Amino acid sequence: MTYAPFGSQGGYGDVHETSTVRPYAVTGGRVRSATSDLPLEALVEVLPGAVSSYGLPPEKRAILQHAAHTYVSIAELSALLRLPLGVVRILVADMQEEGHVTVHTSTPVNVHTGHDSSNSGLSLSVLESVLNGISAL
């Protein structure tokens, strides 16, 4: 099984640079990140000064190159690098811990209503009030 990372194109006359490194070797045998499980739609942003990072493996350098000028989702990086989604998730989580990238997720904002300090979401009374307000229109 071979993968073609680094964003190589598959057109006529293009040279395909392939990597014979297995995905588990790229991640050090890990199948999950220790800190987070990033969603597919999470956007990756390169932090200033990270593009000039030396000593990174080729897969991480390719992530920095693709995300250097615009936000790129985890799913897009997986397709561009031609690496499995789980591998890209682990690499991006590692890069976030190392301070090379910032990951923007679409996690919902918790609304505290003051009814219960352990309740991190909307309470039933708030939802009922919203429903009553909508039906009154």
XYZ file of N, CA and C in Angstrom:
411
model
N 0.852 -1.168 0.000
C 0.000 0.000 0.000
C 0.897 1.230 0.000
N 0.671 2.116 -0.940
C 1.465 3.332 -1.008
C 0.553 4.535 -0.966
N 1.046 5.588 -0.389
C 0.319 6.839 -0.310
C 1.154 7.895 -0.986
N 0.501 8.891 -1.555
C 1.221 9.976 -2.212
C 0.964 11.262 -1.455
N 1.694 11.496 -0.366
C 1.494 12.737 0.367
C 2.129 13.908 -0.359
N 2.142 15.020 0.267
C 2.758 16.255 -0.206
C 1.966 16.908 -1.313
N 0.706 16.533 -1.514
C -0.147 17.216 -2.472
C 0.223 16.964 -3.917
N 0.825 15.839 -4.245
C 1.210 15.568 -5.625
C -0.032 15.390 -6.476
N 0.045 15.831 -7.710
C -1.066 15.792 -8.638
C -0.989 14.531 -9.471
N -2.108 14.064 -9.938
C -2.144 12.821 -10.696
C -2.494 13.010 -12.151
N -2.031 14.067 -12.810
C -2.335 14.311 -14.213
C -1.352 13.622 -15.129
N -1.533 13.876 -16.435
C -0.644 13.285 -17.424
C 0.720 13.941 -17.357
N 1.754 13.151 -17.367
C 3.108 13.660 -17.377
C 3.616 14.120 -16.016
N 2.767 14.124 -15.003
C 3.210 14.521 -13.665
C 3.971 13.380 -13.021
N 4.967 13.732 -12.282
C 5.723 12.732 -11.548
C 5.028 12.526 -10.212
N 4.723 11.287 -9.900
C 4.058 10.946 -8.632
C 5.109 10.629 -7.591
N 5.169 11.437 -6.564
C 6.066 11.119 -5.460
C 5.264 10.311 -4.461
N 5.633 9.068 -4.269
C 4.886 8.211 -3.362
C 5.703 7.908 -2.127
N 4.995 7.667 -1.082
C 5.625 7.324 0.182
C 5.261 5.887 0.512
N 6.239 5.097 0.843
C 5.974 3.713 1.199
C 5.888 3.537 2.708
N 5.821 4.639 3.421
C 5.714 4.585 4.872
C 4.272 4.281 5.239
N 4.092 3.315 6.071
C 2.749 2.928 6.511
C 2.166 4.009 7.425
N 0.849 4.172 7.394
C 0.223 5.209 8.236
C 0.539 5.066 9.719
N 0.605 3.845 10.224
C 0.890 3.670 11.651
C 2.309 4.095 11.992
N 3.201 4.078 11.020
C 4.565 4.553 11.277
C 4.601 6.077 11.335
N 3.750 6.726 10.537
C 3.696 8.190 10.534
C 3.208 8.707 11.882
N 2.276 7.992 12.493
C 1.701 8.428 13.769
C 2.384 7.795 14.972
N 3.411 7.036 14.752
C 4.085 6.380 15.869
C 3.272 5.254 16.465
N 2.413 4.636 15.676
C 1.593 3.528 16.151
C 0.313 3.943 16.845
N 0.064 5.233 16.976
C -1.153 5.699 17.653
C -2.337 5.685 16.702
N -3.500 5.373 17.226
C -4.718 5.423 16.431
C -5.625 6.575 16.861
N -5.302 7.196 17.978
C -6.046 8.362 18.469
C -5.073 9.325 19.099
N -5.463 10.590 19.095
C -4.662 11.599 19.773
C -4.970 11.535 21.263
N -3.981 11.791 22.062
C -4.169 11.724 23.512
C -5.050 12.857 24.018
N -5.058 13.994 23.316
C -5.760 15.162 23.836
C -7.122 15.403 23.214
N -7.287 15.109 21.948
C -8.571 15.429 21.336
C -8.847 14.548 20.135
N -10.121 14.466 19.786
C -10.562 13.773 18.586
C -11.204 14.842 17.705
N -10.454 15.367 16.775
C -10.892 16.503 15.973
C -11.970 16.095 14.976
N -13.001 16.929 14.810
C -14.032 16.623 13.813
C -13.519 16.862 12.394
N -14.190 16.261 11.428
C -13.804 16.388 10.020
C -13.773 17.821 9.536
N -14.719 18.606 10.019
C -14.879 19.976 9.521
C -14.033 20.996 10.267
N -13.236 20.568 11.218
C -12.385 21.490 11.973
C -11.411 22.178 11.021
N -11.279 23.487 11.172
C -10.419 24.274 10.287
C -9.051 24.473 10.918
N -8.014 24.287 10.117
C -6.636 24.399 10.574
C -6.071 25.722 10.087
N -5.472 26.469 11.001
C -4.830 27.743 10.692
C -3.388 27.672 11.179
N -2.464 28.045 10.314
C -1.048 28.028 10.676
C -0.737 29.281 11.478
N -0.038 29.116 12.584
C 0.355 30.249 13.413
C 1.557 30.953 12.796
N 1.701 32.261 13.027
C 2.848 32.989 12.465
C 4.168 32.380 12.929
N 5.090 32.237 12.006
C 6.394 31.686 12.322
C 6.475 30.177 12.251
N 5.354 29.501 12.103
C 5.373 28.041 12.057
C 5.813 27.514 10.701
N 5.645 28.310 9.647
C 6.009 27.853 8.309
C 7.508 27.632 8.205
N 8.278 28.378 8.969
C 9.726 28.226 8.921
C 10.243 27.201 9.935
N 9.380 26.318 10.402
C 9.776 25.307 11.387
C 10.653 24.252 10.731
N 11.790 24.022 11.331
C 12.714 23.036 10.812
C 12.610 21.772 11.650
N 13.012 20.664 11.073
C 13.038 19.409 11.806
C 11.717 18.682 11.854
N 10.717 19.141 11.086
C 9.431 18.459 11.061
C 9.451 17.362 10.006
N 8.696 16.292 10.235
C 8.589 15.253 9.207
C 7.880 15.794 7.963
N 8.033 15.137 6.829
C 7.453 15.631 5.582
C 5.939 15.815 5.632
N 5.236 14.948 6.338
C 3.775 15.060 6.412
C 3.362 16.334 7.136
N 4.047 16.670 8.201
C 3.722 17.889 8.946
C 4.104 19.133 8.143
N 5.210 19.079 7.421
C 5.588 20.209 6.563
C 4.552 20.422 5.470
N 4.011 19.327 4.925
C 2.981 19.435 3.893
C 1.709 20.058 4.459
N 1.353 19.723 5.685
C 0.189 20.343 6.325
C 0.414 21.836 6.464
N 1.593 22.236 6.892
C 1.907 23.659 7.025
C 1.847 24.372 5.675
N 2.311 23.734 4.623
C 2.285 24.350 3.298
C 0.859 24.548 2.808
N 0.009 23.562 2.996
C -1.368 23.656 2.515
C -2.203 24.640 3.324
N -1.917 24.770 4.604
C -2.712 25.640 5.466
C -2.056 26.997 5.686
N -0.983 27.293 4.975
C -0.241 28.531 5.207
C -1.001 29.775 4.777
N -1.820 29.691 3.740
C -2.445 30.887 3.182
C -3.950 30.966 3.424
N -4.554 29.885 3.847
C -5.999 29.876 4.056
C -6.351 28.798 5.080
N -7.561 28.850 5.576
C -8.039 27.811 6.473
C -8.306 26.549 5.652
N -7.896 25.416 6.173
C -8.112 24.141 5.498
C -8.701 23.169 6.506
N -9.738 22.441 6.102
C -10.360 21.492 7.018
C -9.525 20.221 7.111
N -9.790 19.452 8.148
C -9.104 18.180 8.350
C -9.384 17.252 7.165
N -10.622 17.230 6.695
C -10.995 16.375 5.572
C -10.252 16.784 4.304
N -10.137 18.092 4.065
C -9.405 18.565 2.890
C -7.929 18.189 2.965
N -7.334 18.334 4.129
C -5.934 17.951 4.294
C -5.738 16.468 4.019
N -6.675 15.659 4.471
C -6.589 14.221 4.235
C -6.599 13.929 2.738
N -7.455 14.608 2.000
C -7.529 14.404 0.551
C -6.293 14.955 -0.153
N -5.853 16.133 0.248
C -4.692 16.743 -0.393
C -3.413 15.941 -0.166
N -3.255 15.423 1.035
C -2.051 14.671 1.376
C -2.146 13.197 0.993
N -3.350 12.779 0.641
C -3.609 11.368 0.326
C -3.189 10.461 1.475
N -3.587 10.889 2.654
C -3.360 10.124 3.874
C -4.703 9.812 4.508
N -4.824 8.715 5.253
C -6.079 8.411 5.939
C -6.474 9.521 6.912
N -7.757 9.690 7.079
C -8.292 10.750 7.928
C -7.777 10.653 9.354
N -7.701 9.465 9.904
C -7.218 9.293 11.273
C -5.778 9.741 11.441
N -4.962 9.509 10.433
C -3.561 9.927 10.491
C -3.471 11.450 10.506
N -4.252 12.102 9.663
C -4.227 13.570 9.601
C -4.738 14.161 10.908
N -5.761 13.558 11.490
C -6.262 14.039 12.785
C -5.167 14.005 13.847
N -4.427 12.924 13.894
C -3.361 12.783 14.890
C -2.251 13.794 14.630
N -1.851 13.936 13.358
C -0.784 14.881 13.023
C -1.175 16.314 13.371
N -2.418 16.700 13.056
C -2.878 18.063 13.350
C -2.971 18.280 14.856
N -3.453 17.293 15.593
C -3.518 17.424 17.055
C -2.124 17.574 17.644
N -1.159 16.821 17.127
C 0.227 16.961 17.584
C 0.767 18.353 17.278
N 0.477 18.837 16.077
C 0.965 20.163 15.680
C 0.317 21.268 16.507
N -0.931 21.043 16.916
C -1.604 22.013 17.780
C -0.924 22.052 19.149
N -0.573 20.889 19.684
C 0.120 20.828 20.971
C 1.504 21.463 20.897
N 2.160 21.325 19.737
C 3.498 21.880 19.543
C 3.478 23.379 19.255
N 2.289 23.939 19.022
C 2.171 25.376 18.790
C 2.398 25.809 17.351
N 2.243 24.879 16.401
C 2.416 25.220 14.991
C 1.115 25.676 14.344
N -0.015 25.133 14.794
C -1.310 25.447 14.193
C -2.349 25.705 15.274
N -3.410 26.363 14.854
C -4.604 26.531 15.681
C -5.734 25.807 14.982
N -6.549 25.096 15.730
C -7.672 24.366 15.161
C -8.956 25.029 15.623
N -9.779 25.409 14.657
C -11.064 26.044 14.939
C -12.162 25.014 14.727
N -12.893 24.724 15.790
C -13.985 23.762 15.691
C -15.316 24.477 15.834
N -16.366 23.787 15.462
C -17.702 24.369 15.530
C -18.453 23.842 16.740
N -17.799 23.849 17.885
C -18.451 23.371 19.096
C -19.479 24.395 19.549
N -20.646 23.945 19.934
C -21.674 24.887 20.363
C -21.295 25.579 21.670
N -21.761 26.793 21.806
C -21.498 27.567 23.019
C -22.451 27.103 24.102
N -21.939 26.805 25.267
C -22.780 26.422 26.396
C -23.438 27.651 26.984
N -24.735 27.541 27.237
C -25.478 28.637 27.836
C -25.884 28.219 29.238
N -25.396 28.949 30.229
C -25.744 28.649 31.617
C -26.934 29.519 32.007
N -27.955 28.899 32.529
C -29.164 29.623 32.879
C -29.224 29.997 34.347
N -28.323 29.467 35.130
C -28.319 29.795 36.540
C -29.194 28.883 37.370
N -29.942 27.983 36.730
C -30.804 27.073 37.473
C -30.009 25.996 38.189
N -28.971 25.514 37.555
C -28.190 24.436 38.138
C -26.759 24.598 37.643
N -25.794 24.641 38.563
C -24.404 24.856 38.159
C -23.836 23.658 37.411
N -24.410 22.475 37.594
C -23.916 21.305 36.881
C -24.533 21.178 35.495
N -25.589 21.945 35.207
C -26.252 21.889 33.916
C -25.497 22.770 32.933
N -24.836 22.164 31.937
C -24.029 22.950 31.011
C -24.798 23.370 29.772
N -26.004 22.900 29.566
C -26.777 23.253 28.389
C -27.981 24.093 28.748
N -28.869 24.265 27.760
C -30.084 25.022 27.995
C -31.036 24.232 28.876
N -31.681 24.924 29.784
C -32.638 24.233 30.646
C -33.975 24.119 29.929
N -34.812 23.266 30.434
C -36.130 23.040 29.843
C -36.985 24.297 29.914
N -36.861 25.065 30.976
C -37.678 26.272 31.105
C -37.306 27.319 30.044
N -36.028 27.427 29.710
C -35.614 28.373 28.667
C -36.153 27.931 27.317
N -36.065 26.636 27.025
C -36.597 26.131 25.765
C -38.105 26.325 25.669
N -38.826 26.121 26.793
C -40.266 26.346 26.795
C -40.588 27.821 26.571
N -39.793 28.710 27.141
C -40.009 30.148 26.945
C -39.803 30.542 25.490
N -38.810 29.988 24.864
C -38.566 30.268 23.449
C -39.713 29.737 22.603
N -40.174 28.537 22.879
C -41.276 27.958 22.141
C -42.559 28.794 22.324
N -42.829 29.239 23.542
C -44.008 30.085 23.793
C -43.901 31.410 23.055
N -42.690 31.983 23.021
C -42.499 33.223 22.300
C -42.702 33.076 20.808
N -42.244 31.969 20.247
C -42.421 31.721 18.827
C -43.891 31.493 18.493
N -44.581 30.728 19.321
C -45.998 30.453 19.050
C -46.866 31.689 19.243
N -46.393 32.670 20.022
C -47.162 33.906 20.212
C -47.075 34.817 18.996
N -46.128 34.580 18.123
C -45.982 35.414 16.923
C -47.069 35.152 16.001
